[in-house]
Short mmCIF file of the C-alpha atoms (twelve columns), coordinates in Angstrom:
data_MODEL
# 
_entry.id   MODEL 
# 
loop_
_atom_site.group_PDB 
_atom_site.id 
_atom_site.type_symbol 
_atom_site.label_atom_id 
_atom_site.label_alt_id 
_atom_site.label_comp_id 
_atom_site.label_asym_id 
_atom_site.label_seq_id 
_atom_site.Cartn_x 
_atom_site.Cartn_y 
_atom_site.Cartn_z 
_atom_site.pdbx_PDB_model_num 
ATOM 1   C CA . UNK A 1   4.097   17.091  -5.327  1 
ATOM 2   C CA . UNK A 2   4.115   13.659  -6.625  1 
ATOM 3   C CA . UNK A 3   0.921   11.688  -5.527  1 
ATOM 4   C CA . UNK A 4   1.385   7.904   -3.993  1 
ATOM 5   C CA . UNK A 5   1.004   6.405   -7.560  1 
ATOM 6   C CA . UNK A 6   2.922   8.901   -9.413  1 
ATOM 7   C CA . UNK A 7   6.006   8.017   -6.619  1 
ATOM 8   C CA . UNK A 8   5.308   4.305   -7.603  1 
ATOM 9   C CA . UNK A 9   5.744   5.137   -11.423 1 
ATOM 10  C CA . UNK A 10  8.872   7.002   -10.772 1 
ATOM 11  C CA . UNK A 11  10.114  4.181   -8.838  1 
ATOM 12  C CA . UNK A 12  9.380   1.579   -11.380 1 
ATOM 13  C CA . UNK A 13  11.015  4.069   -14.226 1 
ATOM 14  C CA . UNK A 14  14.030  4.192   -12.347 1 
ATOM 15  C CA . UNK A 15  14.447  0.528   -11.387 1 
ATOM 16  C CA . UNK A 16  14.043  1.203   -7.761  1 
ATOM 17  C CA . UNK A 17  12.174  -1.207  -6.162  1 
ATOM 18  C CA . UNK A 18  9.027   0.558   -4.394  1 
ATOM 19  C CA . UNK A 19  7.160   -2.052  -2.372  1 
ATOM 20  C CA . UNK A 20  8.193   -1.327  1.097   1 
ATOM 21  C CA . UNK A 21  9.026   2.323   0.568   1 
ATOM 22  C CA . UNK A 22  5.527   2.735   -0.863  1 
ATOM 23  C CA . UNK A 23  3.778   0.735   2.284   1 
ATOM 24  C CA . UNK A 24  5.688   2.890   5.008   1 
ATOM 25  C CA . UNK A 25  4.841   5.933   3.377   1 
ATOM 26  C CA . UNK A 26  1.317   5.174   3.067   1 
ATOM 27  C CA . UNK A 27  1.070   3.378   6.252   1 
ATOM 28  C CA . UNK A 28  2.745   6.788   7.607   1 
ATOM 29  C CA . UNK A 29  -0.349  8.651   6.569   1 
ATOM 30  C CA . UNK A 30  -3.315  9.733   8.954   1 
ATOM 31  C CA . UNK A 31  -5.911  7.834   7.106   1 
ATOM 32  C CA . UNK A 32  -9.114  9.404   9.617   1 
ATOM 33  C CA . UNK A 33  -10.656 12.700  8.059   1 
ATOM 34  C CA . UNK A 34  -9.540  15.629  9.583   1 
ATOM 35  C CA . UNK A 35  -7.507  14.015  12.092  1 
ATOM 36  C CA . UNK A 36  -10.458 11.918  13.734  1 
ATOM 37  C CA . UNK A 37  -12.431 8.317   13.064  1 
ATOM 38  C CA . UNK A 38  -15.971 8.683   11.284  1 
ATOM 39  C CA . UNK A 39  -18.479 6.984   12.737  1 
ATOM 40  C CA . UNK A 40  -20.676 6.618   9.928   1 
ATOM 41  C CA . UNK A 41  -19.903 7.917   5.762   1 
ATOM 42  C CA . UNK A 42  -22.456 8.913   3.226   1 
ATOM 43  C CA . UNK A 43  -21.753 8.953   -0.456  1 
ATOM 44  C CA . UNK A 44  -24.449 9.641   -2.896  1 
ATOM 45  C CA . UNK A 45  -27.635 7.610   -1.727  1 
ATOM 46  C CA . UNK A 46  -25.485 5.490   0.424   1 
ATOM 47  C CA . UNK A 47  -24.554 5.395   4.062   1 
ATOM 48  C CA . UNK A 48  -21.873 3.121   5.544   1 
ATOM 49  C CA . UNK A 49  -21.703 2.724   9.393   1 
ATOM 50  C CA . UNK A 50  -18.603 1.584   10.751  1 
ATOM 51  C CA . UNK A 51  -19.696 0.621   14.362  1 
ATOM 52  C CA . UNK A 52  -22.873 -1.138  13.046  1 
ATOM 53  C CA . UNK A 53  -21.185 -1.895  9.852   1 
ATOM 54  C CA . UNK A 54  -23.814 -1.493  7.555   1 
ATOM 55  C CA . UNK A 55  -23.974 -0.079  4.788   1 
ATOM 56  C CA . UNK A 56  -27.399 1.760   4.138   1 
ATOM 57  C CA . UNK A 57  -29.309 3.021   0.514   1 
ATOM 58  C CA . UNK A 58  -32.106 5.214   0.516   1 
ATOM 59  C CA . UNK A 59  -32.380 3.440   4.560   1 
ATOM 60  C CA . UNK A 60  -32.553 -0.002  2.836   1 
ATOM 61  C CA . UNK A 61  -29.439 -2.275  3.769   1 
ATOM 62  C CA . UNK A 62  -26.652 -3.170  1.117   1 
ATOM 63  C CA . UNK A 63  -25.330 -6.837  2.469   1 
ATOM 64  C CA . UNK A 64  -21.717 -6.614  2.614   1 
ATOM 65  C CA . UNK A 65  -19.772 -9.621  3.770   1 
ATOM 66  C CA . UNK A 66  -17.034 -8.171  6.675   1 
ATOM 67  C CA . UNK A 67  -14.101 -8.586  4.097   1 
ATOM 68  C CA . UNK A 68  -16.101 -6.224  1.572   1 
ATOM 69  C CA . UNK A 69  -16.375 -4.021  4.653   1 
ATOM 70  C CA . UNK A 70  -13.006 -3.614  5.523   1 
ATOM 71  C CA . UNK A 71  -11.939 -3.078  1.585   1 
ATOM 72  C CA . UNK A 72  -14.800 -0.295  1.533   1 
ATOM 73  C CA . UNK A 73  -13.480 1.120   5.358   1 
ATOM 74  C CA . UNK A 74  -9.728  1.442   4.108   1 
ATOM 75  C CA . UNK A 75  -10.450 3.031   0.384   1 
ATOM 76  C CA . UNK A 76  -12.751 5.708   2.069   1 
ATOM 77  C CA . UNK A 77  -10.724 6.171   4.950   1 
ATOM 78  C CA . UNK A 78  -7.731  6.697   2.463   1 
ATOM 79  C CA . UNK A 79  -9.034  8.941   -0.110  1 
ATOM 80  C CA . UNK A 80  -7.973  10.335  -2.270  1 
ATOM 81  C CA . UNK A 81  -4.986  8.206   -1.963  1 
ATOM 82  C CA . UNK A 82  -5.024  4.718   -3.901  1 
ATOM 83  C CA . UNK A 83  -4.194  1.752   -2.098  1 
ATOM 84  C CA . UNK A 84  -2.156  -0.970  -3.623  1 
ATOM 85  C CA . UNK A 85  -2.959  -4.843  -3.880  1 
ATOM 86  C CA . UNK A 86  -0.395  -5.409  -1.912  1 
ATOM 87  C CA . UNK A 87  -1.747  -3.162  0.953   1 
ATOM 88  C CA . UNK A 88  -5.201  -4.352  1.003   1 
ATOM 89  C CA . UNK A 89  -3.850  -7.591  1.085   1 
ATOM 90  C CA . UNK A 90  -1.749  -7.071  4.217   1 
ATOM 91  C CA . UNK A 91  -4.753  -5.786  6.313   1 
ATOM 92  C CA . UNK A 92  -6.980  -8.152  4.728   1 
ATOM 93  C CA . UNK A 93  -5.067  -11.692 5.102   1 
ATOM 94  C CA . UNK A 94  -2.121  -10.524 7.334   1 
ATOM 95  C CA . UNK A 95  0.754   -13.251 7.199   1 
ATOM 96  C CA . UNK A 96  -1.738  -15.193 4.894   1 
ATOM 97  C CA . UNK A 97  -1.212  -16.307 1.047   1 
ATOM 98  C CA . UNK A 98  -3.899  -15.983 -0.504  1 
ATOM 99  C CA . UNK A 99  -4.917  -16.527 -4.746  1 
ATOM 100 C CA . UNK A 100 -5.090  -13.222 -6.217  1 
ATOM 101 C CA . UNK A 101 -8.868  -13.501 -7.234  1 
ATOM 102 C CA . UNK A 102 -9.415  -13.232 -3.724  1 
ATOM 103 C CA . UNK A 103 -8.911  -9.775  -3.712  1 
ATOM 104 C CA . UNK A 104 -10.575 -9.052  -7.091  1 
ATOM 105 C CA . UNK A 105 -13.747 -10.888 -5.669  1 
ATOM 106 C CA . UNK A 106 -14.340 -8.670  -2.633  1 
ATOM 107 C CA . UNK A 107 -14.101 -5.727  -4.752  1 
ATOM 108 C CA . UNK A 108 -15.966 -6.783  -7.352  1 
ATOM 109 C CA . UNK A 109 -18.533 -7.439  -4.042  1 
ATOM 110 C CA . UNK A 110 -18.317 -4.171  -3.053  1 
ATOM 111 C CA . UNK A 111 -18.980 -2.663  -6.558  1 
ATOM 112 C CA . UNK A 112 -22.157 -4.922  -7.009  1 
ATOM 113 C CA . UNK A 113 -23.388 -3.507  -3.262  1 
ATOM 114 C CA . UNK A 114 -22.751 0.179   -4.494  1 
ATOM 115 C CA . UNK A 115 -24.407 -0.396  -8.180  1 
ATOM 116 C CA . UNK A 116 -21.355 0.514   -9.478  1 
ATOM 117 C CA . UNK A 117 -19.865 -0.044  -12.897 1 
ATOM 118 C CA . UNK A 118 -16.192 -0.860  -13.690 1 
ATOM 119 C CA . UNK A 119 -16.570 0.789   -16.773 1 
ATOM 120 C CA . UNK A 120 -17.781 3.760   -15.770 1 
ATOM 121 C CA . UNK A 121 -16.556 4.190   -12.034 1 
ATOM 122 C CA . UNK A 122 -18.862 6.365   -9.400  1 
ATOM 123 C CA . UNK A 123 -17.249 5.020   -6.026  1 
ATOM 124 C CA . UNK A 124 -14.363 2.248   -6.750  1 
ATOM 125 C CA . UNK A 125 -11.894 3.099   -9.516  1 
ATOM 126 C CA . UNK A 126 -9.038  0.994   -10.373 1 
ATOM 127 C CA . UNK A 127 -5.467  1.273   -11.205 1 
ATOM 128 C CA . UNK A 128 -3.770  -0.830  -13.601 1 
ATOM 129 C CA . UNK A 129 -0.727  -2.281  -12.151 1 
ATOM 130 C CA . UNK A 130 -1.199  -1.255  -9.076  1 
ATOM 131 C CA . UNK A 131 -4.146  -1.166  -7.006  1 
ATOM 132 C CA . UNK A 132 -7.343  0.646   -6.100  1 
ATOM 133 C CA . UNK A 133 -8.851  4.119   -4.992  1 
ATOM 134 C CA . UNK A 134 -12.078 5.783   -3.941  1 
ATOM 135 C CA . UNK A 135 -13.520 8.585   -5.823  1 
ATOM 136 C CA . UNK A 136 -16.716 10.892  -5.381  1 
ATOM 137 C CA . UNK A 137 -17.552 13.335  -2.312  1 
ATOM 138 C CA . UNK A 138 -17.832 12.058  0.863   1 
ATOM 139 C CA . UNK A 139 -19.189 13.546  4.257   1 
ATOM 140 C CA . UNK A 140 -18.457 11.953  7.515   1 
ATOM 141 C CA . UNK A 141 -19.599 12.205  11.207  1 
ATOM 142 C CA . UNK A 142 -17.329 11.596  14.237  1 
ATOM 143 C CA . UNK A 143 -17.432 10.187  17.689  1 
ATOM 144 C CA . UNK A 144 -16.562 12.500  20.822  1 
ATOM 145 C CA . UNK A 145 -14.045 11.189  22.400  1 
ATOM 146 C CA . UNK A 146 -14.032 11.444  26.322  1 
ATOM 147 C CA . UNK A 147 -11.906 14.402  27.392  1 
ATOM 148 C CA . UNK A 148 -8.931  14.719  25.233  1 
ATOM 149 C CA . UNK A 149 -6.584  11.815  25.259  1 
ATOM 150 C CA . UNK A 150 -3.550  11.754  22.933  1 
ATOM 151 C CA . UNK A 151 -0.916  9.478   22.263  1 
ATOM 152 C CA . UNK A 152 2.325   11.213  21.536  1 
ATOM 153 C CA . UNK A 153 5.506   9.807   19.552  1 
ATOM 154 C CA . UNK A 154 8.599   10.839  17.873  1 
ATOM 155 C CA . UNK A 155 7.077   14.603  17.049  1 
ATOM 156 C CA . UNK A 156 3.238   13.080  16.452  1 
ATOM 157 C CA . UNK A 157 0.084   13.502  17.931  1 
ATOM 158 C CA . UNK A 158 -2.464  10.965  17.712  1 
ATOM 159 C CA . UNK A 159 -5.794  11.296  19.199  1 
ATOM 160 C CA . UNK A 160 -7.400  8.497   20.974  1 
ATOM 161 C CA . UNK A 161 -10.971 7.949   21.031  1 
ATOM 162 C CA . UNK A 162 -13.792 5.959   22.866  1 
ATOM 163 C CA . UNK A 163 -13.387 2.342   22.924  1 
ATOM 164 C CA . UNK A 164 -10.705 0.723   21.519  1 
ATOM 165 C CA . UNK A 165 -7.278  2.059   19.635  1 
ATOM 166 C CA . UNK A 166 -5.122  0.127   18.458  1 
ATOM 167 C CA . UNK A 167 -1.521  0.692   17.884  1 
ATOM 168 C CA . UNK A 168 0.614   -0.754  14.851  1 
ATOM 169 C CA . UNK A 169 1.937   -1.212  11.627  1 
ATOM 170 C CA . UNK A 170 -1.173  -2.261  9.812   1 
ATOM 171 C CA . UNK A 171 -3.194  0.075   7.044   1 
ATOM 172 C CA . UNK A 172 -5.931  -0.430  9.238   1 
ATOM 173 C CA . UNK A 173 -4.593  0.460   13.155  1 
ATOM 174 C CA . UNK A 174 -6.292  3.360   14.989  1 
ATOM 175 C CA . UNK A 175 -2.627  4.264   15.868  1 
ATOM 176 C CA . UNK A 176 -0.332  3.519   12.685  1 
ATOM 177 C CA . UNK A 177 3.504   3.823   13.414  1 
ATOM 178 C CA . UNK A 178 6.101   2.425   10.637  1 
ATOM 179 C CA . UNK A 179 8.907   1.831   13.044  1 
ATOM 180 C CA . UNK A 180 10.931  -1.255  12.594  1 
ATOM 181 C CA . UNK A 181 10.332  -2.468  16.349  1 
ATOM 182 C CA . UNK A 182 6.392   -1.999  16.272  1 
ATOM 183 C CA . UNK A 183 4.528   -5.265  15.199  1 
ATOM 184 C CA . UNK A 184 1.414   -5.013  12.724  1 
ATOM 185 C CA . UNK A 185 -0.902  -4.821  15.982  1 
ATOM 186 C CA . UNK A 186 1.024   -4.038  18.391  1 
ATOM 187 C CA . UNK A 187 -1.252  -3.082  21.393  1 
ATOM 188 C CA . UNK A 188 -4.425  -2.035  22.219  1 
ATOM 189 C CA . UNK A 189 -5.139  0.673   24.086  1 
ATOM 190 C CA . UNK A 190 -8.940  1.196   25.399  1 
ATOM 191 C CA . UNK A 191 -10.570 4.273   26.621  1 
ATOM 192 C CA . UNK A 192 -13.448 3.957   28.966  1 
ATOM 193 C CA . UNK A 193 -15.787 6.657   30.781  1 
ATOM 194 C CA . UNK A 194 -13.337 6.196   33.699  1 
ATOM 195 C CA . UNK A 195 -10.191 4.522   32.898  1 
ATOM 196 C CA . UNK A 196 -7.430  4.136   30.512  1 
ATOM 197 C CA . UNK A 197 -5.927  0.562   30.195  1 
ATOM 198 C CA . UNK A 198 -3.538  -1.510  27.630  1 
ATOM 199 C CA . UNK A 199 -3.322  -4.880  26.198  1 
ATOM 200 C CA . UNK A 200 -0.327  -6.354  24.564  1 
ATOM 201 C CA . UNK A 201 -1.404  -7.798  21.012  1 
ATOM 202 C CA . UNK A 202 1.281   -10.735 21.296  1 
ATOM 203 C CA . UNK A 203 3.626   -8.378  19.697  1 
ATOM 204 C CA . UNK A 204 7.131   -9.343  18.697  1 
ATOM 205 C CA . UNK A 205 9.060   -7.241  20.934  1 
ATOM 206 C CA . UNK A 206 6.595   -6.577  23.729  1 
ATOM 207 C CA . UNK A 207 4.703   -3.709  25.459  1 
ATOM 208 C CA . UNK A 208 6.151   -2.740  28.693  1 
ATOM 209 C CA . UNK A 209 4.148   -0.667  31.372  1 
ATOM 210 C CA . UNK A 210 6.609   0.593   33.816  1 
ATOM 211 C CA . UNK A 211 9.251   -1.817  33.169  1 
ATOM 212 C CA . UNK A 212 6.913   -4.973  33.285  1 
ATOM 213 C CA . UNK A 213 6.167   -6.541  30.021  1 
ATOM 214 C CA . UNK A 214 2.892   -6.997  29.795  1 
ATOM 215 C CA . UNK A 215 0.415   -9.896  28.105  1 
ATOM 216 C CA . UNK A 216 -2.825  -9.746  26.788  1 
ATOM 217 C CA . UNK A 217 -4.828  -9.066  30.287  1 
ATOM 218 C CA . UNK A 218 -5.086  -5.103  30.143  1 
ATOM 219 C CA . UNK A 219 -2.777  -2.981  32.676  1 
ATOM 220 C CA . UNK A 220 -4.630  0.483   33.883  1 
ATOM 221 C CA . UNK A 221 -2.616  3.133   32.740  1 
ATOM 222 C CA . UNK A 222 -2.428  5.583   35.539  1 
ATOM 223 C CA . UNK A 223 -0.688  8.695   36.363  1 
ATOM 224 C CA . UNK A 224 3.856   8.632   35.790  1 
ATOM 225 C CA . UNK A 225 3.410   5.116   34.466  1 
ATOM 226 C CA . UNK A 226 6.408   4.651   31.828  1 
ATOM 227 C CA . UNK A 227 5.256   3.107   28.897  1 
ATOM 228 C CA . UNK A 228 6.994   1.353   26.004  1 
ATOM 229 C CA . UNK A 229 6.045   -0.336  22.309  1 
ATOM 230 C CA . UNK A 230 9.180   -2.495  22.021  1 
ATOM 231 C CA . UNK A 231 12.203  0.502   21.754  1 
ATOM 232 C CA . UNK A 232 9.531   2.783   21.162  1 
ATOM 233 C CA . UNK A 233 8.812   5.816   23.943  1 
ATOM 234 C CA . UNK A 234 5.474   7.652   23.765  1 
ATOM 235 C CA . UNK A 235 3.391   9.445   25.867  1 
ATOM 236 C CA . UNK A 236 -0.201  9.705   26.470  1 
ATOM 237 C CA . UNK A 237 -2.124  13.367  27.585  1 
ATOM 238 C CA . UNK A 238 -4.991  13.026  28.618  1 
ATOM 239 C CA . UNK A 239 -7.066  15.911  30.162  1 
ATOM 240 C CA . UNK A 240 -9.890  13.773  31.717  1 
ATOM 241 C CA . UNK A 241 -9.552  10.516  32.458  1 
ATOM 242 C CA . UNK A 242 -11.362 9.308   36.283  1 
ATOM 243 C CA . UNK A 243 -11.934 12.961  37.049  1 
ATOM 244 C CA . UNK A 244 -10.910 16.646  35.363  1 
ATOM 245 C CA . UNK A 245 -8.031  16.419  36.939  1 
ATOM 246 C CA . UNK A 246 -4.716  17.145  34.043  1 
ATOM 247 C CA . UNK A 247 -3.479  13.683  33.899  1 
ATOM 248 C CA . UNK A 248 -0.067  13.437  32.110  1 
ATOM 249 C CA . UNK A 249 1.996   10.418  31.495  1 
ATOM 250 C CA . UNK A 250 5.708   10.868  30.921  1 
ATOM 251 C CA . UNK A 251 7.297   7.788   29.467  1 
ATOM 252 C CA . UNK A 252 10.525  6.859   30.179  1 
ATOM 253 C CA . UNK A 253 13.783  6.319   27.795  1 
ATOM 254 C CA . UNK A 254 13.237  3.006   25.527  1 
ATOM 255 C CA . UNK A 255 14.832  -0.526  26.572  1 
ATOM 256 C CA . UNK A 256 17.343  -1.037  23.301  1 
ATOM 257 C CA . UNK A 257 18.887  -3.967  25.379  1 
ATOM 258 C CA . UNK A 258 15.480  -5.864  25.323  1 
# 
């Protein structure tokens, strides 16, 4: 099976222009190891915390400005997948130009944080033409999530976790769906000791909660409410959510006329 790069090659060999079939197809991809967000990644003598967002050597801190963060984030979280420029610059600068150095100056960042040489590549390794990966072993802790809370669509299971989730196009959503009606953050949905709630992320064909289209003050999800992203339908399972009561949330057809 062709890897993500090797489908780009064929593409270009062929004349078929690969940009958006590349992005969906990556963008398609569960990006968290094993199905669930890491808390915290160590590689070699380093340790990078996403919810503290440091990243650690031998316990002394590697400054990392939050750009060089988010470029480290999506190459682990992607692995052993490359991204390309054009990727990294989506979740980067979303509907932002930006000079191409731009890019080559966060990694270059990054690689000075992790010691690393361009020459001779331990973490960051870069493809010609195209983009970058991350190489080298990595072991990664995750959160518990409270109960089990999923969010279901077209055939997919996605599982929610503590805090907040959101739901979108972009490389770097909790939630990533490639449909033409979701916008690159779509909505967020939040998970709480006791309650499940969602905010509408000014999306460009809305986030209804039974029927009402909502803003960006969050809605409580609670039991048979009928939820939509744009002409969307999903559903969320959840086997805790106030109490252990099954809680089960059957969403309704899509609004196509919207």
């Amino acid at each position: 099976m062709l890897g993500i790069y090797g489908k780009l090659m064929e593409m270009r060999r062929d004349g078929v222009p690969y940009g958006s079939k590349i992005v969906e197809e990556i963008m398609s991809t569960n990006f968290w190891p094993d199905g669930k967000p890491a808390i915290a990644f160590r590689f070699g003598e380093f340790t990078f915390d996403c919810e503290s967002r440091l990243l650690l050597c031998g316990g002394m801190e590697r400054h990392l400005s939050p750009k060089a963060q988010q470029v480290l984030r999506l190459l682990i979280l992607a692995r052993p997948r490359a991204l390309s420029r054009q990727e990294l610059y989506d979740a980067l600068w979303p509907s932002t130009f930006v000079c191409e150095t731009n890019l080559a100056s966060i990694i270059n960042e990054v690689r000075r944080a992790l010691a690393d040489d361009v020459r001779a590549p331990q973490y960051i390794r870069t493809i010609h033409g195209f983009g970058y990966a991350f190489r080298g072993e990595v072991a990664s802790s995750a959160p518990f999530g409270i109960g089990e809370v999923v969010l279901q669509c077209e055939g997919e299971k996605h599982q929610l976790f503590n805090g907040e989730n959101i739901v979108g196009r972009a490389v770097d959503a909790r939630v990533v769906m490639t449909y033409g009606t979701i916008s690159r953050r779509h909505a967020l949905i939040t998970v709480s000791a006791d309650a499940l709630s969602i905010t509408d992320l000014d999306s460009k064909n809305g986030t209804y909660v039974d029927g009402q289209r909502i803003g960006r003050s969050p809605v409580e999800i609670r039991p048979c409410a009928r939820i939509e992203f744009g002409a969307i339908v999903a559903s969320i399972l959840s086997r805790r959510v106030v109490s252990t009561q099954s809680l089960r949330l059957n969403l309704g057809p899509k609004h196509l006329s919207r």
